[in-house]
Short mmCIF file of C-alpha atoms and ligand atoms in Angstrom, two decimals:
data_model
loop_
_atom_site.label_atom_id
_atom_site.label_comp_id
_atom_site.label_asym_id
_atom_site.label_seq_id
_atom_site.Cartn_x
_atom_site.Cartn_y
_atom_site.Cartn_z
CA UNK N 43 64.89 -22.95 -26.70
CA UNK N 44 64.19 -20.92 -23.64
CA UNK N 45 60.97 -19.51 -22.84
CA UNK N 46 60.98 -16.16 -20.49
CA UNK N 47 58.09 -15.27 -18.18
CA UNK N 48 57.54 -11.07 -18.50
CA UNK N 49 59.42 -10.95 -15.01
CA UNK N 50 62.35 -13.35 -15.69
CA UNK N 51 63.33 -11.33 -18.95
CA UNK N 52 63.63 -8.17 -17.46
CA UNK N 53 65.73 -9.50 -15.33
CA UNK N 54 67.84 -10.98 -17.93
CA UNK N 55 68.07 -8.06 -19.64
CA UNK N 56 69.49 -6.01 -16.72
CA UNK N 57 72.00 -8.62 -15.94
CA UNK N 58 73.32 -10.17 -19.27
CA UNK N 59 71.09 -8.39 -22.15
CA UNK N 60 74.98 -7.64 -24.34
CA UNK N 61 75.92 -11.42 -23.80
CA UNK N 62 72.91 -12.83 -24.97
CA UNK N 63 73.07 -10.50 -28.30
CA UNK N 64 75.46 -12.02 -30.24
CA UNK N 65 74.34 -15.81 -30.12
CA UNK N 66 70.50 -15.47 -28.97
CA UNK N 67 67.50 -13.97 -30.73
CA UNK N 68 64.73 -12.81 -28.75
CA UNK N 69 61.06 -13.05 -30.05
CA UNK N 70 57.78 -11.40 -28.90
CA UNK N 71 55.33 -14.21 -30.11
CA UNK N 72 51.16 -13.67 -29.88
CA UNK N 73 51.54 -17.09 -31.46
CA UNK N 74 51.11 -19.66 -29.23
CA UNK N 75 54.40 -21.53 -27.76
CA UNK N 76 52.90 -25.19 -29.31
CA UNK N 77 52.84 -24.10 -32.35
CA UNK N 78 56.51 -22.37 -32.66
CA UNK N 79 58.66 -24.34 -30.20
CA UNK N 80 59.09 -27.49 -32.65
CA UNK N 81 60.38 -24.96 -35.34
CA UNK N 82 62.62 -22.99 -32.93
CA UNK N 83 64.41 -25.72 -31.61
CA UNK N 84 64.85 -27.28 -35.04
CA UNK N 85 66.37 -23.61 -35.99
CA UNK N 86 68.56 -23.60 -32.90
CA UNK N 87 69.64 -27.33 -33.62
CA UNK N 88 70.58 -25.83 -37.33
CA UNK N 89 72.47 -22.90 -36.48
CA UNK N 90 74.06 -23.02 -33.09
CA UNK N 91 71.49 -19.92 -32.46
CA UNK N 92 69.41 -19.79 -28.86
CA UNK N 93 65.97 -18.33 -29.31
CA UNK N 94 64.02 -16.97 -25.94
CA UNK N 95 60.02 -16.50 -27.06
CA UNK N 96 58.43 -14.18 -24.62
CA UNK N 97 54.57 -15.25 -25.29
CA UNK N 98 52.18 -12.53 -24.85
CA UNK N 99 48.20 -13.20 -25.63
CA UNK N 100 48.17 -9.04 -25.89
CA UNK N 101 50.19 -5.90 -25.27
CA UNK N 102 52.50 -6.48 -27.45
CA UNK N 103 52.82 -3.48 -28.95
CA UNK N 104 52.79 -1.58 -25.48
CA UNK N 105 55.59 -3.55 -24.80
CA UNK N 106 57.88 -2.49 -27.30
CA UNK N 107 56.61 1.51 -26.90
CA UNK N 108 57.48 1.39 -23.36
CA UNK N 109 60.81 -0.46 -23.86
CA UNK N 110 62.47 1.58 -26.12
CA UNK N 111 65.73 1.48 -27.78
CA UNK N 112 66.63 -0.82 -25.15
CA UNK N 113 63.83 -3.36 -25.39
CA UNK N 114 65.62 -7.09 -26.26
CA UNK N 115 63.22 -8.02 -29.22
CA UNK N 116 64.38 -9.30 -32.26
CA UNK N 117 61.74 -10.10 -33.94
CA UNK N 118 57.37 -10.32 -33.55
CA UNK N 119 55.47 -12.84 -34.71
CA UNK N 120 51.81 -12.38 -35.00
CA UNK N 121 48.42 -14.41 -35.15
CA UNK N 122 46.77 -12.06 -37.32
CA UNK N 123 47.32 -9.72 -39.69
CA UNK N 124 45.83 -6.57 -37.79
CA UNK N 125 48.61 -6.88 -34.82
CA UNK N 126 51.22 -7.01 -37.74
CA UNK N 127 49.54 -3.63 -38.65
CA UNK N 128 49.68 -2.35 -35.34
CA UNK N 129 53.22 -2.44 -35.05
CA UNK N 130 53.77 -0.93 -38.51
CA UNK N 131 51.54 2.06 -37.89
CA UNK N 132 53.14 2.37 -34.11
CA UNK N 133 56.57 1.96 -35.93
CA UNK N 134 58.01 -0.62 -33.85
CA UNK N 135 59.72 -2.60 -36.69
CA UNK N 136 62.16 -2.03 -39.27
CA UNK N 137 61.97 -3.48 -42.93
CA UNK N 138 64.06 -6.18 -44.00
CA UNK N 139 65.84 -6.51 -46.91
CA UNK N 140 66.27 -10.22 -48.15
CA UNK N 141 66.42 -12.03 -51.45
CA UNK N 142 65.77 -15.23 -49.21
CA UNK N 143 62.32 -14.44 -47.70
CA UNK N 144 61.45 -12.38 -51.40
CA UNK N 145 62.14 -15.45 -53.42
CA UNK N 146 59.99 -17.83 -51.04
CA UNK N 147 56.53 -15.52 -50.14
CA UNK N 148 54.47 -13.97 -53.00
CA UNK N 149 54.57 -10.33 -53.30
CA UNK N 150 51.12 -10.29 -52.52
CA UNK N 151 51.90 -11.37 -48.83
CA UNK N 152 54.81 -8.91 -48.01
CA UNK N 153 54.67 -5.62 -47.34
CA UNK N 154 55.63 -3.75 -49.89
CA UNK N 155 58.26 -1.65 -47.52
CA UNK N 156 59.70 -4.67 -46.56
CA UNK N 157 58.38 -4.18 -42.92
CA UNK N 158 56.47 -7.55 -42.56
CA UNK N 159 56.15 -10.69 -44.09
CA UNK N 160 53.45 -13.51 -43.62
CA UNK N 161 53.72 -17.02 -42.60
CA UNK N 162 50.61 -18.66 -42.72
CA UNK N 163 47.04 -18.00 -44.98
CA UNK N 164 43.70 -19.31 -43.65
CA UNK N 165 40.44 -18.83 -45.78
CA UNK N 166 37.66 -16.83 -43.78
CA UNK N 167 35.30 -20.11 -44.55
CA UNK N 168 31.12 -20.29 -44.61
CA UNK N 169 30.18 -22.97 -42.85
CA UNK N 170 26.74 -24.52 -43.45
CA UNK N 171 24.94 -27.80 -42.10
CA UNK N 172 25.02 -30.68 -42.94
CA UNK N 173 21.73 -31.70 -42.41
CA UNK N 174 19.57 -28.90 -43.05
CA UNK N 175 21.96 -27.40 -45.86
CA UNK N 176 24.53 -29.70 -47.02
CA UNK N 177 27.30 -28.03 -48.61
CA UNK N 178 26.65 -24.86 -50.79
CA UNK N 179 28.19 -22.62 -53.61
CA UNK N 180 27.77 -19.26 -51.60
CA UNK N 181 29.71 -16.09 -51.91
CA UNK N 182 30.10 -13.26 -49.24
CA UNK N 183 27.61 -11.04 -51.01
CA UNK N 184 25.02 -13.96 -50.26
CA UNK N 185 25.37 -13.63 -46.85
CA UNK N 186 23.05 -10.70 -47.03
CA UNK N 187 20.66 -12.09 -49.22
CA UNK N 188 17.01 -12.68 -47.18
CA UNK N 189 17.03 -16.67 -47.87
CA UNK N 190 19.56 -16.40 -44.68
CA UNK N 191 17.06 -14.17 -42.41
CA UNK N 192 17.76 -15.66 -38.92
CA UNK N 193 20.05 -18.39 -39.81
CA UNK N 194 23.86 -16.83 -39.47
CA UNK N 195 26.05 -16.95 -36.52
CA UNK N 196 29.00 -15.45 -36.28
CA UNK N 197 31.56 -13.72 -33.47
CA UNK N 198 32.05 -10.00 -33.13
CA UNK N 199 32.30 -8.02 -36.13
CA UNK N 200 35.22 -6.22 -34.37
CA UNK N 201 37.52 -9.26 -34.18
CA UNK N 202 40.48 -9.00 -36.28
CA UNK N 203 39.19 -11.91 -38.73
CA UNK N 204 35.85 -10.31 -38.99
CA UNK N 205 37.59 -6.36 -39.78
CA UNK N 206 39.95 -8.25 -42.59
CA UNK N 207 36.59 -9.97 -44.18
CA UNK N 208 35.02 -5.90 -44.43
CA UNK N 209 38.03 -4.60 -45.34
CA UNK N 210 38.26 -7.42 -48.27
CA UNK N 211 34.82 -6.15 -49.19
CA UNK N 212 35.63 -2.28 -48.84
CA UNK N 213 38.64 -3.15 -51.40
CA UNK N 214 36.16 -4.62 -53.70
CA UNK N 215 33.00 -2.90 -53.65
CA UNK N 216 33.69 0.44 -52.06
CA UNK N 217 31.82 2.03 -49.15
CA UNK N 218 28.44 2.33 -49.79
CA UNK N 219 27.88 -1.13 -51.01
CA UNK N 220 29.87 -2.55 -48.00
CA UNK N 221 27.55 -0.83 -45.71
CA UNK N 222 24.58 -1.77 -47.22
CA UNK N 223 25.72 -5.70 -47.23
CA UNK N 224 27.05 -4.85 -43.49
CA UNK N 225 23.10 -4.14 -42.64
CA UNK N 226 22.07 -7.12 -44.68
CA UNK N 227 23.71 -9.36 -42.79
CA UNK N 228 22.87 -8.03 -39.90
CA UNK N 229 19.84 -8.35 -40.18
CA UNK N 230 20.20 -12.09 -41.20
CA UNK N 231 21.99 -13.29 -37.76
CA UNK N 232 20.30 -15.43 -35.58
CA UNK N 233 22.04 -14.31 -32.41
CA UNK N 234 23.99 -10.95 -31.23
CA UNK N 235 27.59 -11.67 -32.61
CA UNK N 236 29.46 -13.05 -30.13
CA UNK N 237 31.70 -16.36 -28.68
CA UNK N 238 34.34 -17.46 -31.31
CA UNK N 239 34.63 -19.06 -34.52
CA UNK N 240 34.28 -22.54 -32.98
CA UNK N 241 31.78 -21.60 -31.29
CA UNK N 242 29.50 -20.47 -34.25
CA UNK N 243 30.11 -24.09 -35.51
CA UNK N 244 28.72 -25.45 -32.37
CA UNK N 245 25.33 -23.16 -32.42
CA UNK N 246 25.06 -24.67 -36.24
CA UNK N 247 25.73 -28.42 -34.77
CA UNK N 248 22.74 -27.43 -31.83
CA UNK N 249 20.15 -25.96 -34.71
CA UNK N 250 21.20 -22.43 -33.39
CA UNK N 251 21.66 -21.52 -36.79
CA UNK N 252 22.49 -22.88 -40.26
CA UNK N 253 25.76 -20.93 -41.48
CA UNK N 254 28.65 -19.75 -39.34
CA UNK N 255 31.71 -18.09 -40.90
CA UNK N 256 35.09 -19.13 -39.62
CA UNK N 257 38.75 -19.70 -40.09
CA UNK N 258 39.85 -22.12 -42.15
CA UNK N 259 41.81 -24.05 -39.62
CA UNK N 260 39.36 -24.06 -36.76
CA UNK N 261 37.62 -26.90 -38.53
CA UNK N 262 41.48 -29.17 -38.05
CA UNK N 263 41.50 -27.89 -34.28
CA UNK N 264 38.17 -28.98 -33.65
CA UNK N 265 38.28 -32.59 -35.54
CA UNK N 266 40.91 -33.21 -33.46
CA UNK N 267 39.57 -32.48 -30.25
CA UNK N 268 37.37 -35.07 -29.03
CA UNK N 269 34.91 -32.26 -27.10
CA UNK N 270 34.55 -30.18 -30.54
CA UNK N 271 35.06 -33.05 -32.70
CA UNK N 272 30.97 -33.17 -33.20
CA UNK N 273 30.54 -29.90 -34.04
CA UNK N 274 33.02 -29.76 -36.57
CA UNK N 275 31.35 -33.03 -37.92
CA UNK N 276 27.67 -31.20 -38.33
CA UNK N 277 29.17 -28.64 -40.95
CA UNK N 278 30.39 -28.73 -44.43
CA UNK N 279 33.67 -26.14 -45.44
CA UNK N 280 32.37 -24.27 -47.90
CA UNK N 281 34.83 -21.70 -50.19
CA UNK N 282 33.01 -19.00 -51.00
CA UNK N 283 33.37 -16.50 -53.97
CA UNK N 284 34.69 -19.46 -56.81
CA UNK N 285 32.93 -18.37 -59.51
CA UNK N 286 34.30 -15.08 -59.24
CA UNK N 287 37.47 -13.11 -57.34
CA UNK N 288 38.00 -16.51 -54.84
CA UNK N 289 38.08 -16.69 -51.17
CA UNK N 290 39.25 -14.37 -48.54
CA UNK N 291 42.62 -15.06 -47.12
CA UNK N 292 43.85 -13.54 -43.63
CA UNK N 293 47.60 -13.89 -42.62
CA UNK N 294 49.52 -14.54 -39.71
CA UNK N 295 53.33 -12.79 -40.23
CA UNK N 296 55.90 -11.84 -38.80
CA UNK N 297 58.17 -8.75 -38.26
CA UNK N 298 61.73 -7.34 -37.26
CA UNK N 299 61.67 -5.30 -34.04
CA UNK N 300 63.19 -1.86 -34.60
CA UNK N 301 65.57 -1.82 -31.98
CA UNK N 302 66.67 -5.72 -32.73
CA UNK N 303 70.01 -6.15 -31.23
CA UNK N 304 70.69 -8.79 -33.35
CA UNK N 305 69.64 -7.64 -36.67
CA UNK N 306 71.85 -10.59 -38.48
CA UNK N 307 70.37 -13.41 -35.80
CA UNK N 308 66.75 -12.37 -36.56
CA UNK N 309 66.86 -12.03 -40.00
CA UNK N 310 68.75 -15.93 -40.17
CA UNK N 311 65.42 -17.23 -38.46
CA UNK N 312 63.19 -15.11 -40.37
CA UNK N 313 64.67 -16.58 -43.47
CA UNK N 314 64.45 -20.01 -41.84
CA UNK N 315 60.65 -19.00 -40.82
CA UNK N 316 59.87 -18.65 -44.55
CA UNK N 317 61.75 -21.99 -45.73
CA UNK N 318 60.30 -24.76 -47.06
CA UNK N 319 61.15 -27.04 -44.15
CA UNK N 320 60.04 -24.79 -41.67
CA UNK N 321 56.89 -24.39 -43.74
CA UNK N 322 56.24 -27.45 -44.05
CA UNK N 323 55.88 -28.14 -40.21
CA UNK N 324 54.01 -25.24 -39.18
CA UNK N 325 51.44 -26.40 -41.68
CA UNK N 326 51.20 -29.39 -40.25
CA UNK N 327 50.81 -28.00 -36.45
CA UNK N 328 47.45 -25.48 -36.85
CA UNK N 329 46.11 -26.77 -40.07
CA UNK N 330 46.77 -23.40 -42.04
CA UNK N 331 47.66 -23.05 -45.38
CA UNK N 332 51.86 -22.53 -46.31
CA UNK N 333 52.53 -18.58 -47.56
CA UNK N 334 55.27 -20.55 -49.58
CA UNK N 335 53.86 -22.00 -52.45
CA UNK N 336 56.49 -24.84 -52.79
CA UNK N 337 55.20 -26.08 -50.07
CA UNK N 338 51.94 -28.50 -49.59
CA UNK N 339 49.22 -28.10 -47.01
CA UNK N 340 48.46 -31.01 -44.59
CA UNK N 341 46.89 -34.08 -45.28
CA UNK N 342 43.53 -33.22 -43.24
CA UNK N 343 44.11 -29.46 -44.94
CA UNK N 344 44.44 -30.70 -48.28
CA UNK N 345 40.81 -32.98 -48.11
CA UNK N 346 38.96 -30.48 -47.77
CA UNK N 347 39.70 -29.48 -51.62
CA UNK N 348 41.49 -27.19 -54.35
CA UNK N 349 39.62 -23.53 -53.93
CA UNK N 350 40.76 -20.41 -55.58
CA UNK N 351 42.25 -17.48 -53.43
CA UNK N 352 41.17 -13.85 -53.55
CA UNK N 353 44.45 -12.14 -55.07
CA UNK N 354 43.63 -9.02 -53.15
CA UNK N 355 47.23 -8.10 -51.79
CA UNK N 356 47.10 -8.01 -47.91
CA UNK N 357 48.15 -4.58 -47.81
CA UNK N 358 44.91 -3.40 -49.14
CA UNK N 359 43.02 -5.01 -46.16
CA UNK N 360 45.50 -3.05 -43.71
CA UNK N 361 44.78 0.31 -46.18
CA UNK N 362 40.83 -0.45 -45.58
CA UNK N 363 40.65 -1.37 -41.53
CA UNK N 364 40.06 1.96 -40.50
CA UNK N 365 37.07 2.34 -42.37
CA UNK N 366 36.04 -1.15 -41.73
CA UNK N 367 36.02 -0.49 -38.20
CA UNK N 368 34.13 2.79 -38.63
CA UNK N 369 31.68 1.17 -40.66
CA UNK N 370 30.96 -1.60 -38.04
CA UNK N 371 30.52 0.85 -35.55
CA UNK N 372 27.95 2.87 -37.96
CA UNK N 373 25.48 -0.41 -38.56
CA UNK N 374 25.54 -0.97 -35.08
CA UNK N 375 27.25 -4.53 -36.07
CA UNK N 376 27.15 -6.19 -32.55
CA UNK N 377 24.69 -4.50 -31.04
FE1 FE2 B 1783 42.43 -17.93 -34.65
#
């Protein structure tokens, strides 16, 4: 597997872009390389296929505008969901047909144009302490119920994970309601939203405050690093909504570039992407949960307990983010 700086691919493409085609695919990845390269070079090993990742932390999108018909992706894959939507609504990908990928992700977590697919779910978690809580049966509603006044940390309401939560509750309660439990909560934070999720876990671990809400998978990153490992120690996971419609799942996905010069190359390592071997070992890498259901979550994933999912398909969260963001912006969310 090769990985190409920005500067170094557009040199490649100038040079040796209709070489490359026929036995390379090229990806865009916002995913980070750690967690892709042990599946690429297992996919290259398998098929004879090269794959070049171009890693971009942001711009994808601007990327692929500015390149054109003649821009060398093959395929995107995304963090989030919102990025996936991005490219959708920018139309910078192409749907793809395949009885492969349909047969190993739910419906609920393709598009229904065939346009993107995800890979991985995480649960948008409520952590509480330990110590002053212990672990709690709480749903999202709660979160703006006055017991919490002052004790709630959490990271912009803008970020992606955040949007996909209000969106979740736009689908499910409608506007009003989701405004009026956007001011609750507000109201209930201890600090102006900001940081990240780990770092919400780390204001509960230093009394800050007593319930952060966070990715699932933060809490595997963070037991594993021996700086964060404390602070993921000092909070209980906590699945919220399981007496009722389940937990809120967020996505990471991927998508085929519409001007992929190697339509049949991409689509052999999407299909790979959504196997159960492939699966398997992302998984185990970032402590998310497997989109396909044959497959089992980690060992470390799988303590922290059987939960039920919201069935909410993820297209409705990508049908509700404009309002979610407008709403944000109306309470005043991180101000
Ligand atoms: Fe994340």
């Amino acid at each position: 597997m090769r990985v190409l700086s920005g500067v170094v691919m557009a040199a490649v493409m100038m040079s040796s872009a209709p070489a490359l085609a026929a036995d390379s695919v090229t990806v865009y990845s916002y995913r980070q390389p750690f967690l892709i390269d042990p599946i690429l070079q297992d996919f290259t090993a398998k098929t004879g296929i090269e794959v070049d990742v171009v890693f971009a932390k942001d711009g994808i999108a601007e990327r692929l505008t500015r390149e054109g018909r003649l821009s060398p992706a093959d395929l995107v894959l995304t963090s989030d969901f919102s990025r996936l939507m991005e490219l959708v609504d920018k139309h910078l990908v192409q749907p793809l047909d395949s009885t492969i990928i349909d047969a190993a992700i739910p419906a609920q977590f393709r598009s229904p144009d065939d346009l993107w697919f995800s890979l991985t779910k995480r649960v948008r978690n409520i952590y509480s302490s330990k110590a002053r809580l212990g672990a709690i049966d709480i749903n999202y509603e709660d979160l703006a119920s006055p017991q919490f006044k002052g004790k709630i940390c959490t990271r912009s309401g803008k970020h992606p994970y955040n949007v996909a939560l209000v969106a979740s509750m736009l689908a499910h309660h409608g506007e009003a309601d989701t405004k009026a439990w956007l001011e609750g909560l507000k109201a209930n934070l201890a600090q102006r939203p900001q940081g990240n999720d780990r770092a919400q876990v780390k204001a509960v671990k230093e009394g800050l405050c007593d319930i952060a809400i966070g990715n699932s998978y933060y809490l595997g990153s963070m037991m594993m690093d021996p700086n964060q490992q404390a602070w993921a120690q000092a909070v209980a996971i906590n699945f919220p909504n399981q007496s009722n419609r389940g937990a809120h799942i967020n996505v990471s996905g991927m998508a085929m570039a519409k001007h992929a010069p190697n339509r049949a190359g991409a689509q052999a390592l999407m299909e790979y992407l959504a196997s159960a071997e492939a699966q398997t070992k992302y998984a185990e890498v970032n402590f998310e949960y497997p989109v396909n259901p044959k497959v089992q979550p980690s060992e470390m994933v799988a303590s922290w307990g059987q939960f039920t999912e919201d069935a909410l398909p993820i297209q409705a969260l990508a049908d509700n983010h404009s309002a979610a963001v407008k709403l944000l912006d109306e309470v005043k969310f991180d101000m």
